[in-house]
Coordinates of C-alpha atoms in Angstrom, one line a residue:
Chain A
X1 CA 157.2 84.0 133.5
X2 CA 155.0 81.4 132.2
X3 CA 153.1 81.5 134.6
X4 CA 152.2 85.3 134.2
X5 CA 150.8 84.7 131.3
X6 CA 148.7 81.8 132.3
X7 CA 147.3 83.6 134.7
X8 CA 146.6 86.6 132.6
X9 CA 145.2 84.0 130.3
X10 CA 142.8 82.9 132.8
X11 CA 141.9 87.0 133.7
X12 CA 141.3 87.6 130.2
X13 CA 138.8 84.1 129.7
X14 CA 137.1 85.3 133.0
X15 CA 136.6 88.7 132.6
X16 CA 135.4 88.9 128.9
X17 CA 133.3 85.5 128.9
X18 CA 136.0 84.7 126.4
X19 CA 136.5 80.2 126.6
X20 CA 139.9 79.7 127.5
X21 CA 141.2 77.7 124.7
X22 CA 140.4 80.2 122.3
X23 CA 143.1 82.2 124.0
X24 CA 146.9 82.5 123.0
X25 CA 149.6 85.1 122.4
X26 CA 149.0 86.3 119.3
X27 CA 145.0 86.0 119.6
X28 CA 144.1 89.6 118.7
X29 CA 141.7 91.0 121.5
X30 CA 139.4 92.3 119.1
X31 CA 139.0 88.8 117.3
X32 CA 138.4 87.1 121.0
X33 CA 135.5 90.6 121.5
X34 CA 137.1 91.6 124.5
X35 CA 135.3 95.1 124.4
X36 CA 136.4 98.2 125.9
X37 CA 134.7 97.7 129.2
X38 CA 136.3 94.0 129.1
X39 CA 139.6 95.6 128.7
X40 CA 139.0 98.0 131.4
X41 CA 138.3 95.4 134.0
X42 CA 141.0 92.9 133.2
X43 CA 143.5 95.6 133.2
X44 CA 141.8 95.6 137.1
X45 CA 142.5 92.1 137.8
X46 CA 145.8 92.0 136.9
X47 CA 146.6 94.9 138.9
X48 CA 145.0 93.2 141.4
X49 CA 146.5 89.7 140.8
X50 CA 150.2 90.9 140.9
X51 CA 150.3 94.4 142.7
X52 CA 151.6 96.9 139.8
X53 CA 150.1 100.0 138.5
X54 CA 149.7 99.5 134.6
X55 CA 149.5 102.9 133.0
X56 CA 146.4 102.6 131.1
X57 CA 144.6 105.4 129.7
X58 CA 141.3 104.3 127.4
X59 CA 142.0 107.6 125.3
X60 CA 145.3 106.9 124.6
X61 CA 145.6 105.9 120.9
X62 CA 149.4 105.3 121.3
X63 CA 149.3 103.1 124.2
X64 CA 146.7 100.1 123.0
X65 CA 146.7 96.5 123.8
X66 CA 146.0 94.6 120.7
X67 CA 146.6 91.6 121.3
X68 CA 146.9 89.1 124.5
X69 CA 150.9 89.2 124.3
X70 CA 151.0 93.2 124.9
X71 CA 149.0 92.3 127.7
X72 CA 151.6 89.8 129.1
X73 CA 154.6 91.8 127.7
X74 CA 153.3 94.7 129.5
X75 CA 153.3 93.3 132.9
X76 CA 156.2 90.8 132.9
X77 CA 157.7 94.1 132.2
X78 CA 156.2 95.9 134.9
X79 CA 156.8 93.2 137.5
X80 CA 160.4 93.4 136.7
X81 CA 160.2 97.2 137.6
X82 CA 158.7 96.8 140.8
X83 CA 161.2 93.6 141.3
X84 CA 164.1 96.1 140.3
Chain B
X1 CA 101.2 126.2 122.8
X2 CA 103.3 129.3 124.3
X3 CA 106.2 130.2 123.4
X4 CA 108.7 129.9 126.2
X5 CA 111.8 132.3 127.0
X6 CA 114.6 132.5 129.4
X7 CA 114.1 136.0 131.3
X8 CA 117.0 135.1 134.2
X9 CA 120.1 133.0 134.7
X10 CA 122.6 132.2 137.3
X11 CA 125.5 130.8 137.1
X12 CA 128.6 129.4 139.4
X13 CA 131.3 127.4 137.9
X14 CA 135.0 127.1 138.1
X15 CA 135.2 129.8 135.4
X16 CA 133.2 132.3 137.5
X17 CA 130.7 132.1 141.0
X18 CA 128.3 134.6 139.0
X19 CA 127.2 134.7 135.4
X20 CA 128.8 137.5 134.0
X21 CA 132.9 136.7 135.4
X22 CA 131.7 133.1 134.4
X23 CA 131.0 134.2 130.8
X24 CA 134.1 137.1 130.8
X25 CA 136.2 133.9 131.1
X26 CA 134.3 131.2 129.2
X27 CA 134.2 134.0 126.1
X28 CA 138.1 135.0 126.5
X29 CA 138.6 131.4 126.2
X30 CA 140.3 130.8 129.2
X31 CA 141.0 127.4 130.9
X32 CA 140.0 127.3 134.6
X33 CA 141.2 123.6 134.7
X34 CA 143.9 123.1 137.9
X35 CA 145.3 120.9 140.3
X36 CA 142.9 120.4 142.5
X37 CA 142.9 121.5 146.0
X38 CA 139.3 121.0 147.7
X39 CA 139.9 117.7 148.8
X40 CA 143.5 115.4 149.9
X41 CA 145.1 114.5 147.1
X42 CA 147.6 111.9 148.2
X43 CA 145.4 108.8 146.9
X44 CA 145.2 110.2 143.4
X45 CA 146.7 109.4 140.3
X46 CA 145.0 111.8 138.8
X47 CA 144.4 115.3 140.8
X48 CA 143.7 117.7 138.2
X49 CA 140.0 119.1 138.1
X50 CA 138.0 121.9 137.2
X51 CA 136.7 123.1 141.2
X52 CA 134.7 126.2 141.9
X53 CA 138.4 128.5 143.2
X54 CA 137.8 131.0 146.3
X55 CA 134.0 129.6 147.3
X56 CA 133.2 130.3 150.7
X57 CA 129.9 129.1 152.1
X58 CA 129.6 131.6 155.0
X59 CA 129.3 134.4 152.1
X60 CA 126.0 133.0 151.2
X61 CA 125.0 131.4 153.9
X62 CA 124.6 131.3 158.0
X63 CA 126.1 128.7 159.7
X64 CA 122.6 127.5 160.7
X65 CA 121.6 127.2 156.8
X66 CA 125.1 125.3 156.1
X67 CA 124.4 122.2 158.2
X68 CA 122.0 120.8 155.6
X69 CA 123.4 122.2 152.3
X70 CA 125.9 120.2 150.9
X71 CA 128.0 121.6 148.1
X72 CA 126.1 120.6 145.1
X73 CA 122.6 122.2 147.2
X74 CA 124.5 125.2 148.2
X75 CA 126.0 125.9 144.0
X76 CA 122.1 125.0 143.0
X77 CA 121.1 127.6 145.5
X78 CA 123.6 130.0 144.7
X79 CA 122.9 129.9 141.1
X80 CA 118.9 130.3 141.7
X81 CA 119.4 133.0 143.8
X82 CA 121.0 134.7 140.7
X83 CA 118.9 133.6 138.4
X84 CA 115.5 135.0 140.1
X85 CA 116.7 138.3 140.9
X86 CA 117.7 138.7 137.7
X87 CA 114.2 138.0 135.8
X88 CA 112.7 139.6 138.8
X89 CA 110.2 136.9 138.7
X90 CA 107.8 136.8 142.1
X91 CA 106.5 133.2 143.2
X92 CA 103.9 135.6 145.3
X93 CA 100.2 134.1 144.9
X94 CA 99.4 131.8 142.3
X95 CA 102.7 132.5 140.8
X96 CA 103.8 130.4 143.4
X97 CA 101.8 127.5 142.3
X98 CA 102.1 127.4 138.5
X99 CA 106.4 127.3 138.7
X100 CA 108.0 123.9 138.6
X101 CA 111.5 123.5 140.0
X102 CA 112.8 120.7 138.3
X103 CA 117.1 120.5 138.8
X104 CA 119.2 118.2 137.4
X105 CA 121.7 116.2 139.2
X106 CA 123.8 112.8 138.4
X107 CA 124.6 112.2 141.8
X108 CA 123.6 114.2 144.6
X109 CA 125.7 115.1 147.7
X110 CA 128.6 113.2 147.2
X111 CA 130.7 114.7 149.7
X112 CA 128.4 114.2 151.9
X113 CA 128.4 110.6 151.3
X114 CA 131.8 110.5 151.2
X115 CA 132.2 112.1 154.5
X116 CA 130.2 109.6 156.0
X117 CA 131.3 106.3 154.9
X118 CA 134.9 107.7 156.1
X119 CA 133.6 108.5 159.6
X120 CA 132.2 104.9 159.9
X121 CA 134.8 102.9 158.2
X122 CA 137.9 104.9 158.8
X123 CA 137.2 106.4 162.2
X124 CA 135.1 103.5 163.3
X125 CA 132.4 106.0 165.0
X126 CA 128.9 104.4 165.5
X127 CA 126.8 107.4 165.0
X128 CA 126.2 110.1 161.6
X129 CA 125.6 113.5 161.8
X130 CA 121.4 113.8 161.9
X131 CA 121.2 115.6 158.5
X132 CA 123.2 113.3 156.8
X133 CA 120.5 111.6 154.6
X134 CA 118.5 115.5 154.0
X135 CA 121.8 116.8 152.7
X136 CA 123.0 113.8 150.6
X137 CA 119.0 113.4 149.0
X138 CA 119.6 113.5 145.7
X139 CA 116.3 116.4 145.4
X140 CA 118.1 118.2 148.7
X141 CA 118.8 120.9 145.5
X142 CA 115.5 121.4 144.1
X143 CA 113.9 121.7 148.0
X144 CA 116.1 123.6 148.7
X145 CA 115.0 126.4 146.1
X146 CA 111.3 125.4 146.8
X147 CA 111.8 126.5 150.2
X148 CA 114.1 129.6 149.9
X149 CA 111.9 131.3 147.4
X150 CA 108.4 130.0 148.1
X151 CA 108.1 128.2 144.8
X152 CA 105.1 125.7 145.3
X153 CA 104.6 124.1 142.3
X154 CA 105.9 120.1 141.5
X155 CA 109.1 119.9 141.9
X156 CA 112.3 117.0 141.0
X157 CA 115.3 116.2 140.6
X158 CA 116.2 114.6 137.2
X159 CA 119.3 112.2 137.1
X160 CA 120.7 111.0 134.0
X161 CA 124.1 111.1 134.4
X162 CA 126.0 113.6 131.9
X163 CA 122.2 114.5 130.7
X164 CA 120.6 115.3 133.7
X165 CA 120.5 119.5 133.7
X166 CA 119.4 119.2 130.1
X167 CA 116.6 116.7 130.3
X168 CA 115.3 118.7 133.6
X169 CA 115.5 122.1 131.5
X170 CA 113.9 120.1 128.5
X171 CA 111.1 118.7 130.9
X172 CA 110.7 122.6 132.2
X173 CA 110.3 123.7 128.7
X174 CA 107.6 121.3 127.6
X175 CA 105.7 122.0 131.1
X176 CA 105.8 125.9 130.4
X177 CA 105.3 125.5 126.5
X178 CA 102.0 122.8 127.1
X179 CA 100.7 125.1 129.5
X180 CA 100.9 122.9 132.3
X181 CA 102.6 125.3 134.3
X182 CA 103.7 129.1 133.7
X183 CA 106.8 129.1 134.9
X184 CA 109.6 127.3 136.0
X185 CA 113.1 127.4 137.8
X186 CA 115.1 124.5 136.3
X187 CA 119.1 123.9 135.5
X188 CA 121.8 121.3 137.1
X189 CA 123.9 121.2 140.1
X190 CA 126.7 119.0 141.0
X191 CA 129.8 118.4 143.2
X192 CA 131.3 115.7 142.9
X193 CA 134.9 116.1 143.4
X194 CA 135.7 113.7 146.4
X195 CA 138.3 110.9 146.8
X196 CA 135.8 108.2 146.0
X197 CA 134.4 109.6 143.3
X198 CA 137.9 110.7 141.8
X199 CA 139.0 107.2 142.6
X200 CA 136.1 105.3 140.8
X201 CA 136.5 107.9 138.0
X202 CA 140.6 107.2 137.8
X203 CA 139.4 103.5 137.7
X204 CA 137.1 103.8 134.0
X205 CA 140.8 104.7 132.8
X206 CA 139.5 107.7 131.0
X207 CA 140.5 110.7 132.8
X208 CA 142.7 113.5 131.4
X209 CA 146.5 113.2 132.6
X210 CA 147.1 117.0 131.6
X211 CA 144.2 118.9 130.6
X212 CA 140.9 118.5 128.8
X213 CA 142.0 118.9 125.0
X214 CA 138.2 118.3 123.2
X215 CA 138.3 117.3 119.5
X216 CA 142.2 117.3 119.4
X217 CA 144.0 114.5 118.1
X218 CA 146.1 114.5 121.4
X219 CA 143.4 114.6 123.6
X220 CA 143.8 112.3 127.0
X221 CA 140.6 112.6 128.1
X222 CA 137.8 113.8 130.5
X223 CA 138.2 116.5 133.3
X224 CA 135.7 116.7 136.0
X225 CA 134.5 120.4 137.1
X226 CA 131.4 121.4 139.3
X227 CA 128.7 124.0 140.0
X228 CA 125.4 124.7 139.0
X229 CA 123.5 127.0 136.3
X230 CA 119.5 127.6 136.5
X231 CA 117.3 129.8 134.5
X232 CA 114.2 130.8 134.9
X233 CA 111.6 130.0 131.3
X234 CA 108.9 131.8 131.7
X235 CA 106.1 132.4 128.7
X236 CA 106.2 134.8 126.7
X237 CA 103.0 136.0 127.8
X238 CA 104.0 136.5 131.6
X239 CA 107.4 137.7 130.7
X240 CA 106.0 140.7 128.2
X241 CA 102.9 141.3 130.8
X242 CA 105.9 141.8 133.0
X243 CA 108.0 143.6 131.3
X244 CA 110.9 141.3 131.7
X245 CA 114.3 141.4 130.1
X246 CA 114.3 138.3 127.9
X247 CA 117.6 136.2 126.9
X248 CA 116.6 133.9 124.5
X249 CA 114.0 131.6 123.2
X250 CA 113.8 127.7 124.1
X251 CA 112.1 126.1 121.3
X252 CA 112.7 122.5 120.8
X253 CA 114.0 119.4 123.2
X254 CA 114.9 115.7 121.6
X255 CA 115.3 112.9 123.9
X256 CA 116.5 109.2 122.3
X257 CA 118.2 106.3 124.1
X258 CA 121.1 104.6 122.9
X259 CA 120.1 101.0 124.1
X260 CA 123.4 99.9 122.8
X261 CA 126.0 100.0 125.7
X262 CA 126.8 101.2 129.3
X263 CA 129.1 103.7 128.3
X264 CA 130.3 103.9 125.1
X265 CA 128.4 106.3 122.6
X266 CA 126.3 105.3 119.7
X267 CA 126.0 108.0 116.6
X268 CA 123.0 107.1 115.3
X269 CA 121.1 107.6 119.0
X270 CA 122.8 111.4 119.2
X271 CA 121.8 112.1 116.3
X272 CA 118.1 111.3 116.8
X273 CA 118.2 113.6 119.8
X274 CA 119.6 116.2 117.5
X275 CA 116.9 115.8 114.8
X276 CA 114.3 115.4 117.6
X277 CA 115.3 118.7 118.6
X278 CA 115.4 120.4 115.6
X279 CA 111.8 119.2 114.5
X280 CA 110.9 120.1 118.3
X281 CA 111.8 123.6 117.7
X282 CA 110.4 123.6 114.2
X283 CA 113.9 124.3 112.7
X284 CA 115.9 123.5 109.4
X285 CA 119.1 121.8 109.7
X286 CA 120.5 125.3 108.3
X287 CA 118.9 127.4 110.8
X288 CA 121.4 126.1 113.3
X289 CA 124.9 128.0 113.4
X290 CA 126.2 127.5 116.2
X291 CA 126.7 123.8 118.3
X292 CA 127.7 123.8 122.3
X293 CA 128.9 120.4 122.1
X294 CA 129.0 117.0 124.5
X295 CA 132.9 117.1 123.6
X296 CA 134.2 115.4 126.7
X297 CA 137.8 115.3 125.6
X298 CA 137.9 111.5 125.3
X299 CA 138.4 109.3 122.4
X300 CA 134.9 107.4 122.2
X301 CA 132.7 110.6 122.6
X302 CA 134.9 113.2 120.5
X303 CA 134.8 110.6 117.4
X304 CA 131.0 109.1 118.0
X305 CA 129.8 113.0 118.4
X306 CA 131.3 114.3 114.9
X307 CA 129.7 111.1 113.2
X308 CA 126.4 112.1 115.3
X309 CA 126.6 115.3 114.1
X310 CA 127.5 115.0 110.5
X311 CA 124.3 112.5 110.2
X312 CA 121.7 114.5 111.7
X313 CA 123.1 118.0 109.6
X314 CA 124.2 116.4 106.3
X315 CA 126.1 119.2 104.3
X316 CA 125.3 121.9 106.7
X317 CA 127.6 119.9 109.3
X318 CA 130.9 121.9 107.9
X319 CA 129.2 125.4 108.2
X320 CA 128.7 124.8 111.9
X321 CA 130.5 126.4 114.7
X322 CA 130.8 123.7 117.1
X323 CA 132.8 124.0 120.9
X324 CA 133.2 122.1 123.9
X325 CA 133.3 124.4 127.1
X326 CA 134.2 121.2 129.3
X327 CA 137.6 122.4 127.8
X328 CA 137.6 125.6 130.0
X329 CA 135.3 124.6 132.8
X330 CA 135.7 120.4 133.3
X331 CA 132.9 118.0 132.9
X332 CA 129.9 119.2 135.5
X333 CA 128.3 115.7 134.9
X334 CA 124.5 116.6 136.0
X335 CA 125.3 120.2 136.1
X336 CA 126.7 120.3 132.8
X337 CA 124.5 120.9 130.4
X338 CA 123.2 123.8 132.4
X339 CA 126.2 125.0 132.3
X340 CA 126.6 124.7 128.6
X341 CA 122.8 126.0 127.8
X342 CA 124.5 128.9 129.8
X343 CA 127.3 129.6 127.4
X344 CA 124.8 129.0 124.3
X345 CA 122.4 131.4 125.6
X346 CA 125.3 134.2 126.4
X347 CA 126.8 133.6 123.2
X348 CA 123.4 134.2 121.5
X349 CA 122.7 136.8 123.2
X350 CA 126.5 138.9 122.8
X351 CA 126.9 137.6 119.3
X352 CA 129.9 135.3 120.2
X353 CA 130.7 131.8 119.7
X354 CA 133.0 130.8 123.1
X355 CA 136.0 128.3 121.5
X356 CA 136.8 125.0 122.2
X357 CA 140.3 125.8 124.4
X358 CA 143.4 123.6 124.7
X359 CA 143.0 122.7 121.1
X360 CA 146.5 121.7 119.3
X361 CA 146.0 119.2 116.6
X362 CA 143.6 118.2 114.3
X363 CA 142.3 114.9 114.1
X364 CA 141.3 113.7 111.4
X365 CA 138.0 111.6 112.9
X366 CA 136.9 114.9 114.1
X367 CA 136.9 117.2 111.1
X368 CA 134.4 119.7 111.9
X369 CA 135.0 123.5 113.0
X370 CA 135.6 123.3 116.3
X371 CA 136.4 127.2 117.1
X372 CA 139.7 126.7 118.7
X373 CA 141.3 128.1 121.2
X374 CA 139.9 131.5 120.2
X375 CA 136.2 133.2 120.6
X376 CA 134.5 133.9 117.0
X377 CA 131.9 137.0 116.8
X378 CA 129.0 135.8 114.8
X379 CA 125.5 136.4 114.9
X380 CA 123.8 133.3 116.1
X381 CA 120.2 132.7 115.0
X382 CA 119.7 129.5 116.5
X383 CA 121.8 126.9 118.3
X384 CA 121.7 123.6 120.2
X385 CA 123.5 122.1 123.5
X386 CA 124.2 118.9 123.3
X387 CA 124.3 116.3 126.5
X388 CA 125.0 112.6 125.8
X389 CA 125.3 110.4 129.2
X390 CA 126.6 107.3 130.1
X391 CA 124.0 104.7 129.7
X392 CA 123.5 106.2 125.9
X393 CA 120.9 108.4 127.4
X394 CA 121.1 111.8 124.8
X395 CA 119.1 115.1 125.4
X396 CA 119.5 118.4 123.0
X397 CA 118.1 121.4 123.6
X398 CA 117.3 123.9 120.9
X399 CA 117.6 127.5 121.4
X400 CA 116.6 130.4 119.0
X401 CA 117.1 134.5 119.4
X402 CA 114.5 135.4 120.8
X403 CA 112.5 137.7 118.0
X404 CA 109.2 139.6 119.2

């Protein structure tokens, strides 16, 4: 798993402009200004990167990454699904 | 200046392929949202839409005049056809010459395009149909009209994404009103429910998974429709030398840009265009009762347009009837805020404020009167449609009962 979240790590650092040492686990994305748009695209890549769906709706209030771990949470969890 | 006035109007829509089943629906708030069935659905996540039900093309046109109409052409033509008979305007003589047709569109014939690219990529064929690039032209809509009804005056199409019909109907009003021209034919059309453009909108990741809820705390977000409203603005001159029936009054148009971000909504640009309106129009913040609203259904708009709306009214923001129609007939995109001028015009006209449908639950970041679920009679004295695109570019229209 650790190196999910590498990975996402380097999505996230590409993606938003964001330098990669700034980012850990419990960095929140708002403090790192990954913006909407950011989200949106990252969410992409990993999708992408690892072949899952990741249910993301933008309008749903419920359902919000805030910080890098629910990222990384969300697809480990995810790729265990699919692995399932 | 004249004084400019809507003396026809044509409308097709998923709530109605003429203007008054459109407006029996839209004003008995009912949803015309469904799952969608105009296209394979089998690459969709999300295959709910708001499509024009029951349309067939042979019962307005030859088989001849199909070949270079593609949907978004044929609803713009439709909807003209509609609209001219009723204002019995004739483009005979110099009639002909001082109309503008000026149509809004976001993105032209899509399914055209879409039809294409899959013929070369998926079916590996080496030649397109000849009228490929006529029909997918982004201005196929407006020539299209030009040529049908003789209409030799300029003539555009106007793309702005979600503002397109209302800054083409804004730029139609300020031709008529400065004298430019006398008349004009002006509105939106668009069709854009194909698999790539469904895909590319499932991609933004703010599509509705059940049904467009504007202003509701559970909303999910955006559902696309399609079709095409025009009117014909005449002045008031031509239309009482005439003795045409008149709808309403246009009075005011305020454009602003954002020039903030690609797709999320700034307050304080919405609310310029709303205050560039009103001063347009030479209207009071209180002479407004009545607001057809952006209200997309999705979190960022919903929120931004409350805030938008509470800074250009003040006080008076709490006394206004405000409703989203994209809740009964989807997001038209360039089409829409024809559309929506549509319902505002109707509504002035019949006394009747059409409700924002699929409401259930207030939210507290959108605390205005929305009408839900349910039409409200009132008299409405003055009123504005609001369009607010992607790429923060805003246009409102003002609109006033017309008073001789």
């Amino acid at each position: 798993m650790a190196d999910i979240e590498g990975d996402i790590f380097d999505i996230i650092a590409e993606k938003a402009a964001v330098d990669r040492g700034k980012i850990h686990a419990n960095a929140k994305l708002e403090e790192l200004e990954v913006e909407s748009l950011d989200v949106v695209e990252i969410i992409f890549a990993i999708e992408e990167k690892f072949d899952v769906d990741i249910p993301f709706n933008a309008n749903d209030q419920e359902l919000e990454f805030k910080t890098v771990n629910d990222v990384v949470k969300a697809v480990e969890g995810l790729i265990a699904e699919s692995a399932g | 200046m004249n004084r400019v006035v809507v003396t026809g109007l044509g409308v097709i829509s998923a709530a109605g392929h003429n203007a008054a089943e459109f407006w029996k629906s839209v004003s008995a708030g009912q949803s015309s949202i469904g799952d969608i069935t105009t296209i394979p659905t089998d690459l969709l996540t999300i295959a709910i839409g708001a499509e024009v039900k029951d349309y067939e093309p042979t019962d307005h046109f030859s088989a001849k005049e199909l070949g270079l109409l593609d949907r978004f052409s044929q609803f713009g033509l439709v909807a003209a056809r509609e609209a001219i008979a009723e204002s019995g305007i004739s483009f005979e003589g110099e009639r002909g010459e001082r109309t503008a047709t000026i149509i809004g569109s976001g993105v032209g014939g899509q399914a055209t395009l879409d039809g294409a690219y899959w013929t070369i990529y998926a079916e590996k064929k080496t030649r397109l149909h000849p009228f490929t690039i006529p029909r997918l032209m982004i201005n196929a809509a407006p020539s299209q009209i030009t040529m049908e009804h003789g209409i030799t005056g300029p003539a555009y199409s106007l793309a702005s994404a979600c503002s397109s019909a209302t800054h083409a109907i804004g730029h139609a009003f300020h031709m008529v009103r400065s004298g430019m021209m006398d008349a004009a034919v002006t509105g939106g059309a668009e069709a854009t429910i194909t698999v790539g453009t469904m895909k590319g909108w499932e991609a933004l990741r703010v599509m509705a998974t059940d049904t467009c809820r504007p202003f509701s705390k559970d909303r999910t977000g955006m559902v696309l429709g399609e079709g095409a409203a025009i009117f014909v603005l005449e002045t008031l001159e031509n239309a009482q030398a005439r003795g045409a029936n008149i709808y309403a009054e246009i009075c005011g148009l305020g454009m602003s840009s954002d020039a903030m971000d690609i797709t999320l909504p700034d307050p304080k640009g919405a609310a310029r265009a709303i205050t560039g309106a009103l001063k347009d129009g030479g209207l009071n913040p209180e002479d407004i009762d009545y607001v057809n609203a952006h209200g997309t259904g999705t979190a960022a708009n919903d929120v931004s347009e409350t805030k938008a709306l509470k800074l250009a009214f003040g006080d008076h923001a709490k006394k206004l009837a405000v409703s989203s129609s994209k809740s009964m007939f989807g997001h038209a995109l360039g089409g829409a805020g024809a559309l929506e001028l549509a319902v505002t015009i109707l509504g002035i006209r019949d006394g009747i404020a059409a409700p924002t449908a699929n409401y259930n639950e207030p939210d507290p970041e959108c605390d205005l009167d929305y009408v839900p679920n349910e039409a409200r009679e009132m008299k409405i004295g003055a009123a504005i449609s609001n369009s607010f695109a992607f790429g923060g570019l805003n246009a409102v229209v003002a609109v006033k009962a017309f008073e001789g």
